[in-house]
Structure formats: C-alpha cells, structure tokens
Amino acid sequence: GESVGLHLPTLSVQEGDNSIINCAYSNSASDYFIWYKQESGKGPQFIIDIRSNMDKRQGQRVTVLLNKTVKHLSLQIAATQPGDSAVYFCAENMGSGGSNYKLTFGKGTLLTVNP
Amino acid sequence: EAEVAQSPRYKITEKSQAVAFWCDPISGHATLYWYRQILGQGPELLVQFQDESVVDDSQLPKDRFSAERLKGVDSTLKIQPAELGDSAMYLCASSPDSEWDTQYFGPGTRLTVL
C-alpha cells in the first residue's frame, strides 16, 4: 500500500551543526505534510507543516522542503541543540478532504545531538 | 497554552481484563483522534470523531475496542478483553475542524498487558 517512509532511521550530529532529516512519500495525491517531534515518553509535538502548493516553509530554526517531483520531504534544523534530540516523524494527509482526512505517519528518525 | 489531556499516563493490566483511557481535547476542537503507537513506529489511527460522530473507525478492532464521545467533548477508548499485543502507547489528538488544521497530541497512555 501507499506509505510514508524515511531514508535514515538514525542521525547523529554535533551540537551547533545543521541537521537534515529526510522523508519519502508515495501518494502523489497527498496535499498536506507535517513534521512532528517526539521525545521519549511524550506525545508527538507539532514542528512545522507545509501544503502541496508550496515548496519551502521556514519556522524558528526549522525549514521544511517539499519536492513533489520526486515525492520527497525534508526537515532542516539549524544550529542543532541537545534539546532537539528526539524521534522525528513526517506525516501526510492522504484523505479526500473535508473532515474525513487521514494523517499517515512514517516510521520516524532518531536524532541524537552530541554535546 | 491549551493542551490535550489524557489519563491515566500509565496502565498495567493482565490479559483478559478491561481497560479504559480518557481524553479531553483542546477546548473548542471539534475533531478528536485516537491513535495507537507501537514502540519504534509511528502512530496509527484507530478512530476519528467529528463532534460526537464517528468519522472513521476502519482501523479499530471492533471485537474488543470501543470508543465514544457522547457529548462531543471528551472521549473514552475501551479495550475488553485486553490482549498481550495491545501493549502500546495510546495517543489522543484534536484539531479545530478542517483538513488543514494541525493535530495536537496529548501525552499518551502507556499500556502494558501482562
């Protein structure tokens, strides 16, 4: 079936470096994408989202890039900090619109920031 | 900042017992979701409510799972009887209304079935 997947299951970076987490999706009809951060023992926390009519969106220290041609999504974290250590999930809206849409999550990437 | 509340945070039960989880969404959020998350995987949708109505329960194992949101506000997810394979994190999320609205998650209930 169609799904969202991640290229790298784990990523280890040095504090202060930039991090890039990648995600591939297979449903060309998906029109909304979200990145979530999940710390151990906690629920997913919204980071940033992007709609399919955009190819880039920036937040505070984070940037999401969407390449619809190759069905690829990435999350860039600038000046990575130890507090950024968590599992990062991309999720896609695979529904038909309205109130009956379904958010499907990928498997997640574990980001570890070394001091 | 408004948050989704869930209780209990942790639940240990024996197989064949009944368990129930409670969720209170962010005030004013019409849409409520229950997800199950197995360790090391992403959350999987179990059931979605729009106000008090079920919108999608296609992934809910209806022989043992039930969910309700009687007054369109808080919600309860029940498992009866619990099985070993039900051990997971059960997450509740809510969103204001439309497909473009972000889902905000609660802290989850960690269920262990012995």
PDB file of C-alpha atoms in Angstrom:
ATOM      1  CA  GLY A   1       0.000   0.000   0.000  1.00  0.00           C
ATOM      2  CA  GLU A   2       0.968   3.617  -0.170  1.00  0.00           C
ATOM      3  CA  SER A   3       3.032   4.838   2.718  1.00  0.00           C
ATOM      4  CA  VAL A   4       5.375   7.423   4.089  1.00  0.00           C
ATOM      5  CA  GLY A   5       8.940   6.329   4.744  1.00  0.00           C
ATOM      6  CA  LEU A   6      12.235   7.704   5.944  1.00  0.00           C
ATOM      7  CA  HIS A   7      15.650   7.322   4.364  1.00  0.00           C
ATOM      8  CA  LEU A   8      17.614   7.357   7.620  1.00  0.00           C
ATOM      9  CA  PRO A   9      16.387   5.684  10.777  1.00  0.00           C
ATOM     10  CA  THR A  10      19.081   7.346  12.934  1.00  0.00           C
ATOM     11  CA  LEU A  11      21.035  10.567  12.693  1.00  0.00           C
ATOM     12  CA  SER A  12      23.814  11.701  14.990  1.00  0.00           C
ATOM     13  CA  VAL A  13      25.104  15.272  14.838  1.00  0.00           C
ATOM     14  CA  GLN A  14      27.320  17.568  16.828  1.00  0.00           C
ATOM     15  CA  GLU A  15      25.797  20.416  18.762  1.00  0.00           C
ATOM     16  CA  GLY A  16      25.740  23.524  16.617  1.00  0.00           C
ATOM     17  CA  ASP A  17      25.680  21.652  13.332  1.00  0.00           C
ATOM     18  CA  ASN A  18      22.746  21.681  10.968  1.00  0.00           C
ATOM     19  CA  SER A  19      20.578  18.568  10.749  1.00  0.00           C
ATOM     20  CA  ILE A  20      18.657  17.282   7.767  1.00  0.00           C
ATOM     21  CA  ILE A  21      16.004  14.609   8.168  1.00  0.00           C
ATOM     22  CA  ASN A  22      14.519  13.128   5.029  1.00  0.00           C
ATOM     23  CA  CYS A  23      11.197  11.542   4.211  1.00  0.00           C
ATOM     24  CA  ALA A  24       9.848   9.903   1.061  1.00  0.00           C
ATOM     25  CA  TYR A  25       6.172   9.634   0.347  1.00  0.00           C
ATOM     26  CA  SER A  26       4.427   7.606  -2.302  1.00  0.00           C
ATOM     27  CA  ASN A  27       0.932   9.099  -2.552  1.00  0.00           C
ATOM     28  CA  SER A  28       1.038  11.814  -5.191  1.00  0.00           C
ATOM     29  CA  ALA A  29      -2.429  12.926  -4.084  1.00  0.00           C
ATOM     30  CA  SER A  30      -1.223  13.909  -0.612  1.00  0.00           C
ATOM     31  CA  ASP A  31      -1.686  17.619  -0.170  1.00  0.00           C
ATOM     32  CA  TYR A  32      -0.566  18.398   3.352  1.00  0.00           C
ATOM     33  CA  PHE A  33       2.527  17.363   5.249  1.00  0.00           C
ATOM     34  CA  ILE A  34       3.557  17.781   8.865  1.00  0.00           C
ATOM     35  CA  TRP A  35       6.729  17.200  10.828  1.00  0.00           C
ATOM     36  CA  TYR A  36       6.372  16.106  14.430  1.00  0.00           C
ATOM     37  CA  LYS A  37       8.977  15.771  17.162  1.00  0.00           C
ATOM     38  CA  GLN A  38       8.502  13.099  19.808  1.00  0.00           C
ATOM     39  CA  GLU A  39      10.592  12.961  22.939  1.00  0.00           C
ATOM     40  CA  SER A  40      10.790   9.794  24.962  1.00  0.00           C
ATOM     41  CA  GLY A  41       7.567   9.094  26.840  1.00  0.00           C
ATOM     42  CA  LYS A  42       5.722  12.045  25.344  1.00  0.00           C
ATOM     43  CA  GLY A  43       3.204  12.606  22.594  1.00  0.00           C
ATOM     44  CA  PRO A  44       4.231  13.974  19.183  1.00  0.00           C
ATOM     45  CA  GLN A  45       4.753  17.724  19.140  1.00  0.00           C
ATOM     46  CA  PHE A  46       3.960  19.765  16.046  1.00  0.00           C
ATOM     47  CA  ILE A  47       7.028  21.383  14.480  1.00  0.00           C
ATOM     48  CA  ILE A  48       6.071  22.692  11.069  1.00  0.00           C
ATOM     49  CA  ASP A  49       3.725  21.930   8.205  1.00  0.00           C
ATOM     50  CA  ILE A  50       3.573  22.573   4.506  1.00  0.00           C
ATOM     51  CA  ARG A  51       0.869  22.383   1.871  1.00  0.00           C
ATOM     52  CA  SER A  52       1.425  20.925  -1.555  1.00  0.00           C
ATOM     53  CA  ASN A  53       1.171  24.321  -3.247  1.00  0.00           C
ATOM     54  CA  MET A  54       4.420  25.337  -1.543  1.00  0.00           C
ATOM     55  CA  ASP A  55       7.959  24.010  -1.838  1.00  0.00           C
ATOM     56  CA  LYS A  56       9.521  25.634   1.193  1.00  0.00           C
ATOM     57  CA  ARG A  57       8.429  26.904   4.538  1.00  0.00           C
ATOM     58  CA  GLN A  58      10.505  28.309   7.357  1.00  0.00           C
ATOM     59  CA  GLY A  59       9.986  28.440  11.073  1.00  0.00           C
ATOM     60  CA  GLN A  60      12.201  29.201  14.003  1.00  0.00           C
ATOM     61  CA  ARG A  61      15.438  27.276  13.277  1.00  0.00           C
ATOM     62  CA  VAL A  62      13.493  24.815  11.125  1.00  0.00           C
ATOM     63  CA  THR A  63      12.818  24.669   7.411  1.00  0.00           C
ATOM     64  CA  VAL A  64      10.688  22.151   5.541  1.00  0.00           C
ATOM     65  CA  LEU A  65      11.317  21.493   1.873  1.00  0.00           C
ATOM     66  CA  LEU A  66       8.850  19.715  -0.373  1.00  0.00           C
ATOM     67  CA  ASN A  67       9.828  18.264  -3.731  1.00  0.00           C
ATOM     68  CA  LYS A  68       6.685  16.947  -5.354  1.00  0.00           C
ATOM     69  CA  THR A  69       8.548  15.794  -8.451  1.00  0.00           C
ATOM     70  CA  VAL A  70      10.396  13.119  -6.511  1.00  0.00           C
ATOM     71  CA  LYS A  71       7.906  12.912  -3.643  1.00  0.00           C
ATOM     72  CA  HIS A  72      10.436  13.951  -1.054  1.00  0.00           C
ATOM     73  CA  LEU A  73      10.123  15.939   2.140  1.00  0.00           C
ATOM     74  CA  SER A  74      12.935  17.157   4.348  1.00  0.00           C
ATOM     75  CA  LEU A  75      13.280  18.874   7.684  1.00  0.00           C
ATOM     76  CA  GLN A  76      16.287  21.085   8.262  1.00  0.00           C
ATOM     77  CA  ILE A  77      17.214  22.107  11.776  1.00  0.00           C
ATOM     78  CA  ALA A  78      19.719  24.928  12.083  1.00  0.00           C
ATOM     79  CA  ALA A  79      22.266  25.068  14.897  1.00  0.00           C
ATOM     80  CA  THR A  80      21.071  21.789  16.389  1.00  0.00           C
ATOM     81  CA  GLN A  81      20.869  21.762  20.176  1.00  0.00           C
ATOM     82  CA  PRO A  82      20.823  18.892  22.689  1.00  0.00           C
ATOM     83  CA  GLY A  83      17.136  19.639  23.266  1.00  0.00           C
ATOM     84  CA  ASP A  84      16.483  18.710  19.658  1.00  0.00           C
ATOM     85  CA  SER A  85      17.318  15.086  20.416  1.00  0.00           C
ATOM     86  CA  ALA A  86      14.133  13.131  19.721  1.00  0.00           C
ATOM     87  CA  VAL A  87      12.386  10.995  17.137  1.00  0.00           C
ATOM     88  CA  TYR A  88      11.107  12.987  14.183  1.00  0.00           C
ATOM     89  CA  PHE A  89       8.108  11.822  12.174  1.00  0.00           C
ATOM     90  CA  CYS A  90       6.809  13.090   8.893  1.00  0.00           C
ATOM     91  CA  ALA A  91       3.111  12.658   8.281  1.00  0.00           C
ATOM     92  CA  GLU A  92       0.997  13.097   5.197  1.00  0.00           C
ATOM     93  CA  ASN A  93      -2.630  13.871   4.611  1.00  0.00           C
ATOM     94  CA  MET A  94      -3.912  11.022   2.492  1.00  0.00           C
ATOM     95  CA  GLY A  95      -7.612  11.743   2.729  1.00  0.00           C
ATOM     96  CA  SER A  96     -10.240  13.052   0.412  1.00  0.00           C
ATOM     97  CA  GLY A  97     -10.658  16.382   2.084  1.00  0.00           C
ATOM     98  CA  GLY A  98     -13.172  17.893   4.448  1.00  0.00           C
ATOM     99  CA  SER A  99     -13.349  16.367   7.882  1.00  0.00           C
ATOM    100  CA  ASN A 100     -12.611  12.851   6.729  1.00  0.00           C
ATOM    101  CA  TYR A 101      -8.924  13.107   6.040  1.00  0.00           C
ATOM    102  CA  LYS A 102      -6.375  10.654   7.374  1.00  0.00           C
ATOM    103  CA  LEU A 103      -2.930  11.566   8.647  1.00  0.00           C
ATOM    104  CA  THR A 104      -0.449   8.778   7.988  1.00  0.00           C
ATOM    105  CA  PHE A 105       2.862   8.738   9.801  1.00  0.00           C
ATOM    106  CA  GLY A 106       6.213   7.463   8.656  1.00  0.00           C
ATOM    107  CA  LYS A 107       8.444   5.271  10.785  1.00  0.00           C
ATOM    108  CA  GLY A 108      10.488   8.067  12.359  1.00  0.00           C
ATOM    109  CA  THR A 109      14.130   9.130  12.540  1.00  0.00           C
ATOM    110  CA  LEU A 110      16.010   9.220  15.815  1.00  0.00           C
ATOM    111  CA  LEU A 111      18.100  12.374  16.053  1.00  0.00           C
ATOM    112  CA  THR A 112      20.895  12.376  18.610  1.00  0.00           C
ATOM    113  CA  VAL A 113      22.773  15.587  19.310  1.00  0.00           C
ATOM    114  CA  ASN A 114      26.213  15.174  20.798  1.00  0.00           C
ATOM    115  CA  PRO A 115      27.486  17.981  23.042  1.00  0.00           C
TER     116      PRO A 115
ATOM    117  CA  GLU B   1      -1.113  27.169  26.298  1.00  0.00           C
ATOM    118  CA  ALA B   2      -4.062  24.776  25.875  1.00  0.00           C
ATOM    119  CA  GLU B   3      -3.182  21.098  25.802  1.00  0.00           C
ATOM    120  CA  VAL B   4      -4.812  17.766  25.185  1.00  0.00           C
ATOM    121  CA  ALA B   5      -5.205  15.920  28.479  1.00  0.00           C
ATOM    122  CA  GLN B   6      -5.067  12.161  28.826  1.00  0.00           C
ATOM    123  CA  SER B   7      -5.366   9.804  31.754  1.00  0.00           C
ATOM    124  CA  PRO B   8      -4.037   7.609  33.081  1.00  0.00           C
ATOM    125  CA  ARG B   9      -0.473   8.163  31.913  1.00  0.00           C
ATOM    126  CA  TYR B  10       0.443   4.551  32.598  1.00  0.00           C
ATOM    127  CA  LYS B  11      -1.664   1.428  32.896  1.00  0.00           C
ATOM    128  CA  ILE B  12      -0.605  -2.113  33.658  1.00  0.00           C
ATOM    129  CA  THR B  13      -3.207  -4.812  33.325  1.00  0.00           C
ATOM    130  CA  GLU B  14      -3.469  -8.535  32.896  1.00  0.00           C
ATOM    131  CA  LYS B  15      -4.727 -10.067  29.703  1.00  0.00           C
ATOM    132  CA  SER B  16      -8.482 -10.574  29.517  1.00  0.00           C
ATOM    133  CA  GLN B  17      -9.082  -7.572  31.773  1.00  0.00           C
ATOM    134  CA  ALA B  18     -10.887  -4.420  30.669  1.00  0.00           C
ATOM    135  CA  VAL B  19      -9.094  -1.089  30.398  1.00  0.00           C
ATOM    136  CA  ALA B  20     -10.287   2.417  29.619  1.00  0.00           C
ATOM    137  CA  PHE B  21      -8.466   5.562  28.582  1.00  0.00           C
ATOM    138  CA  TRP B  22      -9.781   9.095  28.806  1.00  0.00           C
ATOM    139  CA  CYS B  23      -9.032  12.126  26.649  1.00  0.00           C
ATOM    140  CA  ASP B  24     -10.008  15.766  26.992  1.00  0.00           C
ATOM    141  CA  PRO B  25      -9.225  17.684  23.796  1.00  0.00           C
ATOM    142  CA  ILE B  26      -8.284  21.315  23.499  1.00  0.00           C
ATOM    143  CA  SER B  27     -11.351  23.419  24.174  1.00  0.00           C
ATOM    144  CA  GLY B  28     -13.295  24.138  21.030  1.00  0.00           C
ATOM    145  CA  HIS B  29     -11.680  21.431  18.941  1.00  0.00           C
ATOM    146  CA  ALA B  30     -14.366  19.598  17.012  1.00  0.00           C
ATOM    147  CA  THR B  31     -12.229  16.735  15.778  1.00  0.00           C
ATOM    148  CA  LEU B  32     -10.752  14.128  18.076  1.00  0.00           C
ATOM    149  CA  TYR B  33      -8.496  11.207  17.173  1.00  0.00           C
ATOM    150  CA  TRP B  34      -7.287   8.091  18.937  1.00  0.00           C
ATOM    151  CA  TYR B  35      -4.007   6.607  17.762  1.00  0.00           C
ATOM    152  CA  ARG B  36      -2.018   3.554  18.773  1.00  0.00           C
ATOM    153  CA  GLN B  37       1.741   3.729  18.686  1.00  0.00           C
ATOM    154  CA  ILE B  38       3.867   0.615  18.965  1.00  0.00           C
ATOM    155  CA  LEU B  39       7.378   1.222  20.228  1.00  0.00           C
ATOM    156  CA  GLY B  40       9.656   2.304  17.410  1.00  0.00           C
ATOM    157  CA  GLN B  41       6.848   3.051  14.982  1.00  0.00           C
ATOM    158  CA  GLY B  42       4.700   5.998  14.014  1.00  0.00           C
ATOM    159  CA  PRO B  43       1.190   6.467  15.396  1.00  0.00           C
ATOM    160  CA  GLU B  44      -1.615   4.623  13.619  1.00  0.00           C
ATOM    161  CA  LEU B  45      -5.133   5.990  13.568  1.00  0.00           C
ATOM    162  CA  LEU B  46      -7.740   3.922  15.403  1.00  0.00           C
ATOM    163  CA  VAL B  47     -10.764   6.203  15.334  1.00  0.00           C
ATOM    164  CA  GLN B  48     -11.706   9.756  14.391  1.00  0.00           C
ATOM    165  CA  PHE B  49     -14.611  11.768  15.761  1.00  0.00           C
ATOM    166  CA  GLN B  50     -16.198  14.886  14.375  1.00  0.00           C
ATOM    167  CA  ASP B  51     -18.088  16.300  17.358  1.00  0.00           C
ATOM    168  CA  GLU B  52     -19.920  13.236  18.737  1.00  0.00           C
ATOM    169  CA  SER B  53     -19.977  11.286  15.479  1.00  0.00           C
ATOM    170  CA  VAL B  54     -17.505   8.659  14.342  1.00  0.00           C
ATOM    171  CA  VAL B  55     -15.972   9.702  11.031  1.00  0.00           C
ATOM    172  CA  ASP B  56     -13.509   6.845  10.603  1.00  0.00           C
ATOM    173  CA  ASP B  57     -13.164   3.679  12.648  1.00  0.00           C
ATOM    174  CA  SER B  58     -11.964   1.436   9.853  1.00  0.00           C
ATOM    175  CA  GLN B  59      -8.775   0.518  11.757  1.00  0.00           C
ATOM    176  CA  LEU B  60     -10.450  -0.035  15.116  1.00  0.00           C
ATOM    177  CA  PRO B  61     -10.591  -3.739  16.144  1.00  0.00           C
ATOM    178  CA  LYS B  62     -14.258  -3.618  16.941  1.00  0.00           C
ATOM    179  CA  ASP B  63     -14.422  -7.044  18.534  1.00  0.00           C
ATOM    180  CA  ARG B  64     -12.545  -5.711  21.548  1.00  0.00           C
ATOM    181  CA  PHE B  65     -12.141  -1.953  21.140  1.00  0.00           C
ATOM    182  CA  SER B  66     -14.815   0.698  21.548  1.00  0.00           C
ATOM    183  CA  ALA B  67     -14.711   4.469  21.598  1.00  0.00           C
ATOM    184  CA  GLU B  68     -17.237   7.106  22.438  1.00  0.00           C
ATOM    185  CA  ARG B  69     -17.527  10.864  22.583  1.00  0.00           C
ATOM    186  CA  LEU B  70     -21.064  11.233  23.834  1.00  0.00           C
ATOM    187  CA  LYS B  71     -21.256  14.992  24.253  1.00  0.00           C
ATOM    188  CA  GLY B  72     -18.747  15.868  21.584  1.00  0.00           C
ATOM    189  CA  VAL B  73     -16.128  16.959  24.080  1.00  0.00           C
ATOM    190  CA  ASP B  74     -14.115  14.360  25.998  1.00  0.00           C
ATOM    191  CA  SER B  75     -13.733  10.801  24.831  1.00  0.00           C
ATOM    192  CA  THR B  76     -13.142   7.313  26.195  1.00  0.00           C
ATOM    193  CA  LEU B  77     -11.378   4.432  24.480  1.00  0.00           C
ATOM    194  CA  LYS B  78     -12.015   0.974  25.932  1.00  0.00           C
ATOM    195  CA  ILE B  79     -10.413  -2.399  25.386  1.00  0.00           C
ATOM    196  CA  GLN B  80     -12.195  -5.518  26.568  1.00  0.00           C
ATOM    197  CA  PRO B  81     -10.645  -8.005  26.876  1.00  0.00           C
ATOM    198  CA  ALA B  82      -7.068  -6.787  26.669  1.00  0.00           C
ATOM    199  CA  GLU B  83      -4.562  -8.977  24.864  1.00  0.00           C
ATOM    200  CA  LEU B  84      -0.775  -9.079  25.083  1.00  0.00           C
ATOM    201  CA  GLY B  85      -0.483  -7.490  21.652  1.00  0.00           C
ATOM    202  CA  ASP B  86      -2.376  -4.421  22.847  1.00  0.00           C
ATOM    203  CA  SER B  87       0.670  -3.210  24.760  1.00  0.00           C
ATOM    204  CA  ALA B  88       1.429   0.175  23.207  1.00  0.00           C
ATOM    205  CA  MET B  89       1.123   3.917  23.668  1.00  0.00           C
ATOM    206  CA  TYR B  90      -2.391   5.196  23.100  1.00  0.00           C
ATOM    207  CA  LEU B  91      -2.409   8.775  21.911  1.00  0.00           C
ATOM    208  CA  CYS B  92      -5.256  11.231  21.672  1.00  0.00           C
ATOM    209  CA  ALA B  93      -5.125  14.234  19.362  1.00  0.00           C
ATOM    210  CA  SER B  94      -7.503  17.040  18.493  1.00  0.00           C
ATOM    211  CA  SER B  95      -7.844  19.666  15.811  1.00  0.00           C
ATOM    212  CA  PRO B  96     -10.235  22.573  15.308  1.00  0.00           C
ATOM    213  CA  ASP B  97     -12.136  21.330  12.307  1.00  0.00           C
ATOM    214  CA  SER B  98     -10.814  21.217   8.797  1.00  0.00           C
ATOM    215  CA  GLU B  99      -8.278  19.146   6.952  1.00  0.00           C
ATOM    216  CA  TRP B 100      -5.787  21.970   7.108  1.00  0.00           C
ATOM    217  CA  ASP B 101      -5.826  22.128  10.863  1.00  0.00           C
ATOM    218  CA  THR B 102      -2.878  20.722  12.732  1.00  0.00           C
ATOM    219  CA  GLN B 103      -3.495  17.822  15.066  1.00  0.00           C
ATOM    220  CA  TYR B 104      -2.273  18.435  18.595  1.00  0.00           C
ATOM    221  CA  PHE B 105      -1.376  15.393  20.641  1.00  0.00           C
ATOM    222  CA  GLY B 106      -1.726  14.591  24.293  1.00  0.00           C
ATOM    223  CA  PRO B 107       0.996  12.905  26.370  1.00  0.00           C
ATOM    224  CA  GLY B 108      -0.444   9.444  25.760  1.00  0.00           C
ATOM    225  CA  THR B 109      -1.281   6.456  27.931  1.00  0.00           C
ATOM    226  CA  ARG B 110       1.345   3.736  28.052  1.00  0.00           C
ATOM    227  CA  LEU B 111      -0.465   0.376  28.298  1.00  0.00           C
ATOM    228  CA  THR B 112       1.310  -2.785  29.362  1.00  0.00           C
ATOM    229  CA  VAL B 113      -0.624  -6.036  29.176  1.00  0.00           C
ATOM    230  CA  LEU B 114       0.865  -8.896  31.198  1.00  0.00           C
TER     231      LEU B 114
END
